[in-house]
């Protein structure tokens, strides 16, 4: 729906201050960046710092570590299926490498493992490519321009963004492998936005000291995902894809090596076993858990399943107490709530302005600082823009871009968002967008090493399910980078692991039995089961009338 | 926010929609996807990113008393009174397997892998049905002319939902052919980034090993100092900008 008359009236404040803001932008005058101490103060308005939002885990390898209730609820839960009912003696499939997850990390891993001669099964909960990768818009960071940038500056930016808590070795791997990741994608045929001579266009993102954000219009993630998915399909002789088949448990062997998984066919409702010599976990993030009730940018399947499976198998979690809220999610129109508006709009010059039409924060602070500033402005300063449904938002002044870079720029550079808003009769080259922070990224995850290994032999991980690279806060453009860098590493490491020879012991789910017993003894599960698999969006009134329907967790 | 909470807040009036012919009353402001969840459906197929880019929720509908076929993404399209809808979560499509490394970026590569391209009768049903407003027939025509670059550009916003293939008189899967064209154009026709190769070579040659080793061994306070003092590339400056100090560069 278009802006209501009330909102159109409020837009006048934005229009009134626009000429002066455009002039300031042209002169290069910005609101100063916050100092490190000021950032610390500002972050007190960030949801991560709400004590009542989290609790210490009562079970498992990271017992005592306080994380969001919504994730703790899944870790302090029993298995979906009684392990005694799973027949491990007759696996439905046997393979060299099982990749769990069909996003950017899992797909890169599958390709690299297959290229090294491994037979791969890629199992995914929804369709191959249904992942947050597909939704990433803004870009992918890498220091590729030697006259002004290098992995040295990329390293500094990543550490600063993560509040200097990141695992240094993981960051070093990320930034030194970054240019080669871009080269690989370019070679695979990703259509990066380029100049005629091949020079890659690069722009700033929040927290970058150099313009190193590479992009493919405003659908960078989709362009990457569809390209590498196409390449995976070309390896059909070595990569088999099982869709609508989420993993619900890892399977170990008697010596504690990871040796496969129990999966669930969501359509026939059967559970089945895949035996594998190595497993790569690439299940992504947790946005659909709606932490602290926030709306989310994430895809339908982002329910932290891999965290649950890995944790039960003995892998500790790290940095999971921090969750990223993207500063700019759509808050009006309500039908599009939570959808991400790429940081690139701010990179291209659009201001954030309050209900009075005034700026209140530099538009290129790290994401957590930016989100905290918006929440502060709306909730604590009372300068948010009220929506017809009683929410608050801040204007993102996209029409400025037209004045700065010429008419038609918004439509050309942001075709995806231009079309999306057009459907609601809003022309974002003429009217600003109304935004509010939206749950975007799981900064932490399972502990792992730069080689992709975990403490469980034979279990490798890559992508958003992993924790440590981004410390307490990820910068824009480092997630698309991380999935490609660590996806390729995980695929290579798994193939190397196979080549060194894997003894195949008897399969076991004893770790699940032990975990269930621990959960029971702690008395914390309240009958809950995990992983969640999909969120529960059915109207509760309908559920109450479904008198003979049977739900296990959220799944019917 | 879940659908129920949303519904309560919007407190909108109910409108009738027909899901596969069956009537449900749903709040008027919902998208088709949220309306189906409101009606009691739980998605397994037909729902992906919920943000209009993954192509999982292609939907076909008609309106009462109107002969036209309408299409949309269930996650993006707002319900209308008396719409008759069905989702098409999957449509079979022929995709050619090929070796990308050895594939030549020529029209012949495309013609050989997808000879059905020439079954196109230019009926334009593909363009009419596209929920992303991609000019499908235009890129199919570009492909027939052998203009891979044009096909790559015109097809760029394709989300591979498959609706074009469902309506094609020539029975082809246009979106798979466009994918091939985009890869050939992006990977083999576009000029390579020279600066990228140079940086990779510098890294492989160990140009930054000592610099990074130095950063890794710093205390947090030392690192904060270096971080705070790092020079920022101006926002509106040109690509050729160079920092005042060459420290940290190759």
mmCIF file of C-alpha atoms in Angstrom, chain A residues 1 25-26 28 30 33 36 39 115 125-127 129-131 134-135 137 143-153 155-161 163-164 168-169 172 175-180 182-183 186-191 194-202 204 207-212 214 216-219 222-223 226-227 229-236 243-244 266-267 288 290 293-301 334-337 339 346-349 364 366 388-391 404 415-417 419-420 423-424 534-540 542-543 546 551 554-556, chain B residues 1-7 9-11 28-31 33-34 36-57 72-73 75-79 89-90 95-101 114 130-134 149 152-153 155-161 175-176 179-188 190-204 208-250:
data_model
loop_
_atom_site.group_PDB
_atom_site.id
_atom_site.type_symbol
_atom_site.label_atom_id
_atom_site.label_comp_id
_atom_site.label_asym_id
_atom_site.label_seq_id
_atom_site.Cartn_x
_atom_site.Cartn_y
_atom_site.Cartn_z
ATOM 1 C CA UNK A 1 0.000 0.000 0.000
ATOM 2 C CA UNK A 25 26.993 15.541 1.270
ATOM 3 C CA UNK A 26 28.446 17.191 -1.847
ATOM 4 C CA UNK A 28 31.883 15.870 2.028
ATOM 5 C CA UNK A 30 29.401 14.071 7.461
ATOM 6 C CA UNK A 33 32.055 8.862 13.504
ATOM 7 C CA UNK A 36 35.412 3.764 20.466
ATOM 8 C CA UNK A 39 30.371 3.438 20.504
ATOM 9 C CA UNK A 115 36.606 -31.513 -7.838
ATOM 10 C CA UNK A 125 15.841 -28.509 4.086
ATOM 11 C CA UNK A 126 14.108 -26.585 1.327
ATOM 12 C CA UNK A 127 15.323 -26.280 -2.281
ATOM 13 C CA UNK A 129 19.719 -22.342 -3.032
ATOM 14 C CA UNK A 130 16.944 -21.489 -0.562
ATOM 15 C CA UNK A 131 19.279 -19.732 1.834
ATOM 16 C CA UNK A 134 20.273 -15.752 -2.082
ATOM 17 C CA UNK A 135 19.015 -12.725 -0.201
ATOM 18 C CA UNK A 137 22.194 -7.739 -1.598
ATOM 19 C CA UNK A 143 40.971 -6.054 -0.732
ATOM 20 C CA UNK A 144 41.599 -6.295 -4.467
ATOM 21 C CA UNK A 145 42.925 -2.811 -5.246
ATOM 22 C CA UNK A 146 46.589 -2.760 -4.282
ATOM 23 C CA UNK A 147 47.113 0.950 -4.828
ATOM 24 C CA UNK A 148 45.036 1.736 -1.767
ATOM 25 C CA UNK A 149 43.993 -1.450 -0.005
ATOM 26 C CA UNK A 150 45.350 -4.729 1.300
ATOM 27 C CA UNK A 151 44.472 -7.613 3.623
ATOM 28 C CA UNK A 152 46.134 -5.515 6.349
ATOM 29 C CA UNK A 153 43.372 -2.886 6.223
ATOM 30 C CA UNK A 155 41.940 -7.252 8.861
ATOM 31 C CA UNK A 156 41.789 -4.019 10.868
ATOM 32 C CA UNK A 157 38.261 -3.264 9.707
ATOM 33 C CA UNK A 158 37.004 -6.786 10.516
ATOM 34 C CA UNK A 159 38.547 -6.671 13.999
ATOM 35 C CA UNK A 160 37.225 -3.174 14.707
ATOM 36 C CA UNK A 161 33.743 -4.134 13.542
ATOM 37 C CA UNK A 163 34.989 -5.047 18.773
ATOM 38 C CA UNK A 164 38.418 -6.734 18.714
ATOM 39 C CA UNK A 168 42.636 -13.604 14.837
ATOM 40 C CA UNK A 169 43.556 -16.739 12.844
ATOM 41 C CA UNK A 172 43.629 -13.730 8.813
ATOM 42 C CA UNK A 175 41.124 -11.547 4.510
ATOM 43 C CA UNK A 176 44.020 -13.335 2.802
ATOM 44 C CA UNK A 177 41.729 -15.750 0.942
ATOM 45 C CA UNK A 178 39.261 -13.010 -0.008
ATOM 46 C CA UNK A 179 40.777 -11.908 -3.345
ATOM 47 C CA UNK A 180 41.087 -15.518 -4.480
ATOM 48 C CA UNK A 182 36.475 -13.152 -5.846
ATOM 49 C CA UNK A 183 38.721 -14.527 -8.579
ATOM 50 C CA UNK A 186 34.630 -14.199 -11.488
ATOM 51 C CA UNK A 187 35.994 -17.324 -13.162
ATOM 52 C CA UNK A 188 32.716 -19.176 -12.527
ATOM 53 C CA UNK A 189 30.899 -16.437 -14.394
ATOM 54 C CA UNK A 190 29.479 -14.218 -11.662
ATOM 55 C CA UNK A 191 28.547 -10.913 -13.317
ATOM 56 C CA UNK A 194 32.655 -3.759 -13.652
ATOM 57 C CA UNK A 195 34.138 -1.047 -15.775
ATOM 58 C CA UNK A 196 34.725 -1.825 -19.459
ATOM 59 C CA UNK A 197 38.408 -2.640 -18.848
ATOM 60 C CA UNK A 198 37.480 -5.248 -16.243
ATOM 61 C CA UNK A 199 38.157 -3.109 -13.163
ATOM 62 C CA UNK A 200 35.722 -4.182 -10.469
ATOM 63 C CA UNK A 201 33.512 -1.431 -9.090
ATOM 64 C CA UNK A 202 33.895 -1.144 -5.332
ATOM 65 C CA UNK A 204 32.245 1.579 1.009
ATOM 66 C CA UNK A 207 32.995 0.126 9.027
ATOM 67 C CA UNK A 208 35.239 -0.099 5.954
ATOM 68 C CA UNK A 209 38.304 2.126 5.666
ATOM 69 C CA UNK A 210 38.651 1.472 1.945
ATOM 70 C CA UNK A 211 36.081 0.961 -0.791
ATOM 71 C CA UNK A 212 36.265 -2.814 -1.134
ATOM 72 C CA UNK A 214 32.240 -5.699 -4.815
ATOM 73 C CA UNK A 216 26.434 -7.399 -8.822
ATOM 74 C CA UNK A 217 23.797 -4.655 -9.011
ATOM 75 C CA UNK A 218 21.680 -5.060 -5.865
ATOM 76 C CA UNK A 219 21.327 -8.839 -6.043
ATOM 77 C CA UNK A 222 21.424 -14.163 -5.768
ATOM 78 C CA UNK A 223 23.904 -13.793 -8.624
ATOM 79 C CA UNK A 226 22.546 -19.111 -8.902
ATOM 80 C CA UNK A 227 25.978 -19.248 -10.524
ATOM 81 C CA UNK A 229 24.354 -23.754 -7.970
ATOM 82 C CA UNK A 230 24.587 -24.055 -11.742
ATOM 83 C CA UNK A 231 28.180 -25.218 -11.386
ATOM 84 C CA UNK A 232 27.195 -27.792 -8.737
ATOM 85 C CA UNK A 233 24.556 -29.106 -11.150
ATOM 86 C CA UNK A 234 27.257 -29.526 -13.773
ATOM 87 C CA UNK A 235 28.944 -31.956 -11.371
ATOM 88 C CA UNK A 236 25.873 -34.205 -11.309
ATOM 89 C CA UNK A 243 15.905 -31.405 -1.264
ATOM 90 C CA UNK A 244 13.258 -31.089 1.476
ATOM 91 C CA UNK A 266 9.481 -33.545 4.912
ATOM 92 C CA UNK A 267 7.119 -34.775 2.219
ATOM 93 C CA UNK A 288 13.339 -17.264 11.968
ATOM 94 C CA UNK A 290 12.600 -14.052 15.950
ATOM 95 C CA UNK A 293 10.355 -10.614 18.892
ATOM 96 C CA UNK A 294 12.236 -8.813 16.114
ATOM 97 C CA UNK A 295 11.175 -9.087 12.508
ATOM 98 C CA UNK A 296 13.793 -10.733 10.288
ATOM 99 C CA UNK A 297 15.405 -10.553 6.881
ATOM 100 C CA UNK A 298 16.134 -14.285 6.892
ATOM 101 C CA UNK A 299 14.736 -17.013 4.669
ATOM 102 C CA UNK A 300 12.048 -19.433 5.876
ATOM 103 C CA UNK A 301 14.433 -22.171 6.957
ATOM 104 C CA UNK A 334 3.670 -3.966 6.720
ATOM 105 C CA UNK A 335 3.369 -6.687 4.048
ATOM 106 C CA UNK A 336 7.087 -6.314 3.391
ATOM 107 C CA UNK A 337 8.070 -6.085 7.060
ATOM 108 C CA UNK A 339 12.859 -7.184 4.323
ATOM 109 C CA UNK A 346 23.610 4.625 2.489
ATOM 110 C CA UNK A 347 26.857 3.941 0.640
ATOM 111 C CA UNK A 348 25.365 5.762 -2.341
ATOM 112 C CA UNK A 349 24.602 8.789 -0.171
ATOM 113 C CA UNK A 364 28.452 4.297 7.867
ATOM 114 C CA UNK A 366 29.263 -0.571 12.012
ATOM 115 C CA UNK A 388 -0.339 3.172 10.879
ATOM 116 C CA UNK A 389 0.071 -0.072 12.859
ATOM 117 C CA UNK A 390 1.732 1.583 15.815
ATOM 118 C CA UNK A 391 5.333 0.819 15.040
ATOM 119 C CA UNK A 404 23.724 13.306 -5.976
ATOM 120 C CA UNK A 415 16.319 -2.526 -9.501
ATOM 121 C CA UNK A 416 15.189 -5.159 -6.981
ATOM 122 C CA UNK A 417 14.025 -2.673 -4.360
ATOM 123 C CA UNK A 419 10.321 -3.008 -8.239
ATOM 124 C CA UNK A 420 9.408 -4.213 -4.762
ATOM 125 C CA UNK A 423 4.250 -2.987 -6.239
ATOM 126 C CA UNK A 424 3.065 -0.977 -3.254
ATOM 127 C CA UNK A 534 10.573 -24.460 10.211
ATOM 128 C CA UNK A 535 8.890 -21.650 12.116
ATOM 129 C CA UNK A 536 5.296 -21.759 13.273
ATOM 130 C CA UNK A 537 3.271 -19.203 11.339
ATOM 131 C CA UNK A 538 -0.101 -20.926 11.238
ATOM 132 C CA UNK A 539 -2.868 -18.864 12.798
ATOM 133 C CA UNK A 540 -3.074 -20.082 16.437
ATOM 134 C CA UNK A 542 -6.736 -22.557 13.451
ATOM 135 C CA UNK A 543 -4.235 -24.716 15.355
ATOM 136 C CA UNK A 546 -6.914 -28.862 14.447
ATOM 137 C CA UNK A 551 2.799 -31.492 15.718
ATOM 138 C CA UNK A 554 6.709 -26.705 14.857
ATOM 139 C CA UNK A 555 6.328 -29.384 12.203
ATOM 140 C CA UNK A 556 3.007 -30.927 11.462
ATOM 141 C CA UNK B 1 6.234 -10.771 13.731
ATOM 142 C CA UNK B 2 3.983 -13.754 13.313
ATOM 143 C CA UNK B 3 0.912 -13.588 11.210
ATOM 144 C CA UNK B 4 -1.511 -13.608 14.095
ATOM 145 C CA UNK B 5 0.078 -10.623 15.766
ATOM 146 C CA UNK B 6 0.228 -8.846 12.445
ATOM 147 C CA UNK B 7 -3.427 -9.552 11.799
ATOM 148 C CA UNK B 9 -2.471 -5.014 14.638
ATOM 149 C CA UNK B 10 -3.694 -4.331 11.176
ATOM 150 C CA UNK B 11 -7.245 -5.081 12.283
ATOM 151 C CA UNK B 28 -7.187 -7.567 3.316
ATOM 152 C CA UNK B 29 -3.657 -6.247 3.824
ATOM 153 C CA UNK B 30 -1.886 -9.637 3.854
ATOM 154 C CA UNK B 31 0.340 -11.053 1.180
ATOM 155 C CA UNK B 33 1.764 -16.164 1.613
ATOM 156 C CA UNK B 34 0.643 -14.741 4.939
ATOM 157 C CA UNK B 36 -2.449 -18.877 3.341
ATOM 158 C CA UNK B 37 -0.789 -19.198 6.731
ATOM 159 C CA UNK B 38 -3.648 -17.259 8.256
ATOM 160 C CA UNK B 39 -6.034 -19.704 6.619
ATOM 161 C CA UNK B 40 -4.244 -22.587 8.323
ATOM 162 C CA UNK B 41 -1.663 -23.807 5.833
ATOM 163 C CA UNK B 42 1.880 -24.672 6.918
ATOM 164 C CA UNK B 43 4.367 -24.322 4.117
ATOM 165 C CA UNK B 44 6.853 -26.985 3.151
ATOM 166 C CA UNK B 45 7.048 -26.260 -0.553
ATOM 167 C CA UNK B 46 6.174 -22.954 -2.148
ATOM 168 C CA UNK B 47 7.962 -20.786 0.425
ATOM 169 C CA UNK B 48 11.619 -19.765 0.450
ATOM 170 C CA UNK B 49 13.204 -16.411 1.141
ATOM 171 C CA UNK B 50 9.935 -14.561 1.820
ATOM 172 C CA UNK B 51 11.688 -11.556 0.322
ATOM 173 C CA UNK B 52 10.997 -11.799 -3.404
ATOM 174 C CA UNK B 53 14.314 -13.110 -4.712
ATOM 175 C CA UNK B 54 14.361 -16.924 -4.515
ATOM 176 C CA UNK B 55 11.578 -17.935 -6.903
ATOM 177 C CA UNK B 56 9.993 -20.560 -4.601
ATOM 178 C CA UNK B 57 6.518 -19.081 -4.394
ATOM 179 C CA UNK B 72 2.921 -12.945 -8.731
ATOM 180 C CA UNK B 73 5.165 -14.079 -5.946
ATOM 181 C CA UNK B 75 5.460 -13.440 -0.580
ATOM 182 C CA UNK B 76 5.149 -10.113 -2.418
ATOM 183 C CA UNK B 77 1.615 -9.975 -3.750
ATOM 184 C CA UNK B 78 -1.148 -8.531 -1.629
ATOM 185 C CA UNK B 79 -4.451 -10.414 -1.707
ATOM 186 C CA UNK B 89 6.100 -24.693 -6.409
ATOM 187 C CA UNK B 90 7.826 -26.782 -9.068
ATOM 188 C CA UNK B 95 18.577 -28.267 -18.027
ATOM 189 C CA UNK B 96 21.681 -29.237 -20.006
ATOM 190 C CA UNK B 97 24.741 -30.399 -18.079
ATOM 191 C CA UNK B 98 27.926 -28.966 -19.521
ATOM 192 C CA UNK B 99 31.596 -28.508 -18.727
ATOM 193 C CA UNK B 100 31.981 -24.820 -17.961
ATOM 194 C CA UNK B 101 35.781 -24.875 -18.144
ATOM 195 C CA UNK B 114 19.585 -25.897 -26.106
ATOM 196 C CA UNK B 130 7.082 -13.051 -15.577
ATOM 197 C CA UNK B 131 6.517 -11.849 -11.984
ATOM 198 C CA UNK B 132 9.809 -9.911 -12.106
ATOM 199 C CA UNK B 133 8.926 -7.948 -15.243
ATOM 200 C CA UNK B 134 11.882 -9.455 -17.076
ATOM 201 C CA UNK B 149 25.908 -10.231 -23.489
ATOM 202 C CA UNK B 152 22.816 -11.763 -19.794
ATOM 203 C CA UNK B 153 21.847 -8.162 -19.168
ATOM 204 C CA UNK B 155 17.766 -11.634 -17.921
ATOM 205 C CA UNK B 156 19.668 -10.297 -14.921
ATOM 206 C CA UNK B 157 16.658 -9.924 -12.590
ATOM 207 C CA UNK B 158 15.428 -13.485 -13.278
ATOM 208 C CA UNK B 159 14.683 -15.444 -10.103
ATOM 209 C CA UNK B 160 14.256 -18.775 -11.921
ATOM 210 C CA UNK B 161 10.726 -19.385 -10.652
ATOM 211 C CA UNK B 175 15.656 -19.433 -17.444
ATOM 212 C CA UNK B 176 18.203 -22.263 -17.701
ATOM 213 C CA UNK B 179 21.754 -18.866 -16.765
ATOM 214 C CA UNK B 180 24.160 -20.362 -19.277
ATOM 215 C CA UNK B 181 24.371 -17.051 -21.126
ATOM 216 C CA UNK B 182 25.059 -15.104 -17.946
ATOM 217 C CA UNK B 183 27.872 -17.428 -16.926
ATOM 218 C CA UNK B 184 29.482 -17.330 -20.362
ATOM 219 C CA UNK B 185 29.151 -13.561 -20.506
ATOM 220 C CA UNK B 186 30.369 -12.923 -16.967
ATOM 221 C CA UNK B 187 33.129 -15.513 -16.920
ATOM 222 C CA UNK B 188 34.409 -15.489 -20.490
ATOM 223 C CA UNK B 190 33.692 -9.653 -19.815
ATOM 224 C CA UNK B 191 37.239 -8.339 -19.361
ATOM 225 C CA UNK B 192 39.006 -9.862 -16.360
ATOM 226 C CA UNK B 193 39.927 -7.640 -13.429
ATOM 227 C CA UNK B 194 43.677 -7.174 -13.692
ATOM 228 C CA UNK B 195 44.034 -5.667 -10.231
ATOM 229 C CA UNK B 196 42.519 -8.848 -8.821
ATOM 230 C CA UNK B 197 45.164 -11.118 -10.317
ATOM 231 C CA UNK B 198 47.898 -8.832 -9.061
ATOM 232 C CA UNK B 199 46.598 -8.845 -5.498
ATOM 233 C CA UNK B 200 46.247 -12.648 -5.516
ATOM 234 C CA UNK B 201 49.854 -12.938 -6.709
ATOM 235 C CA UNK B 202 51.063 -10.549 -3.981
ATOM 236 C CA UNK B 203 49.264 -12.606 -1.326
ATOM 237 C CA UNK B 204 50.609 -15.879 -2.710
ATOM 238 C CA UNK B 208 51.432 -9.378 3.717
ATOM 239 C CA UNK B 209 52.576 -12.201 5.976
ATOM 240 C CA UNK B 210 54.718 -9.984 8.213
ATOM 241 C CA UNK B 211 52.170 -7.170 8.327
ATOM 242 C CA UNK B 212 49.397 -9.548 9.382
ATOM 243 C CA UNK B 213 51.708 -11.349 11.789
ATOM 244 C CA UNK B 214 52.362 -7.973 13.385
ATOM 245 C CA UNK B 215 48.652 -7.213 13.769
ATOM 246 C CA UNK B 216 47.935 -10.669 15.176
ATOM 247 C CA UNK B 217 50.579 -10.299 17.874
ATOM 248 C CA UNK B 218 49.351 -6.875 19.045
ATOM 249 C CA UNK B 219 47.522 -6.366 22.310
ATOM 250 C CA UNK B 220 43.932 -5.179 21.986
ATOM 251 C CA UNK B 221 44.936 -1.669 23.048
ATOM 252 C CA UNK B 222 47.690 -1.470 20.427
ATOM 253 C CA UNK B 223 45.298 -2.794 17.804
ATOM 254 C CA UNK B 224 42.654 -0.226 18.784
ATOM 255 C CA UNK B 225 45.209 2.537 18.316
ATOM 256 C CA UNK B 226 46.177 1.351 14.826
ATOM 257 C CA UNK B 227 42.494 0.910 13.988
ATOM 258 C CA UNK B 228 41.500 4.386 15.162
ATOM 259 C CA UNK B 229 44.373 6.016 13.288
ATOM 260 C CA UNK B 230 43.826 4.195 9.994
ATOM 261 C CA UNK B 231 43.210 6.532 7.103
ATOM 262 C CA UNK B 232 39.674 6.534 5.702
ATOM 263 C CA UNK B 233 39.110 6.649 1.968
ATOM 264 C CA UNK B 234 36.786 9.612 1.290
ATOM 265 C CA UNK B 235 33.227 8.639 0.613
ATOM 266 C CA UNK B 236 32.666 10.621 -2.567
ATOM 267 C CA UNK B 237 36.239 10.334 -3.898
ATOM 268 C CA UNK B 238 37.424 8.649 -7.087
ATOM 269 C CA UNK B 239 38.626 5.057 -7.374
ATOM 270 C CA UNK B 240 42.184 6.263 -8.025
ATOM 271 C CA UNK B 241 42.499 7.740 -4.522
ATOM 272 C CA UNK B 242 45.683 6.717 -2.720
ATOM 273 C CA UNK B 243 46.357 6.976 1.015
ATOM 274 C CA UNK B 244 48.944 9.409 2.371
ATOM 275 C CA UNK B 245 51.054 6.601 3.809
ATOM 276 C CA UNK B 246 51.943 3.423 1.922
ATOM 277 C CA UNK B 247 52.253 1.456 5.184
ATOM 278 C CA UNK B 248 50.109 -1.661 4.985
ATOM 279 C CA UNK B 249 50.185 -1.812 1.193
ATOM 280 C CA UNK B 250 52.177 -4.280 -0.922
#
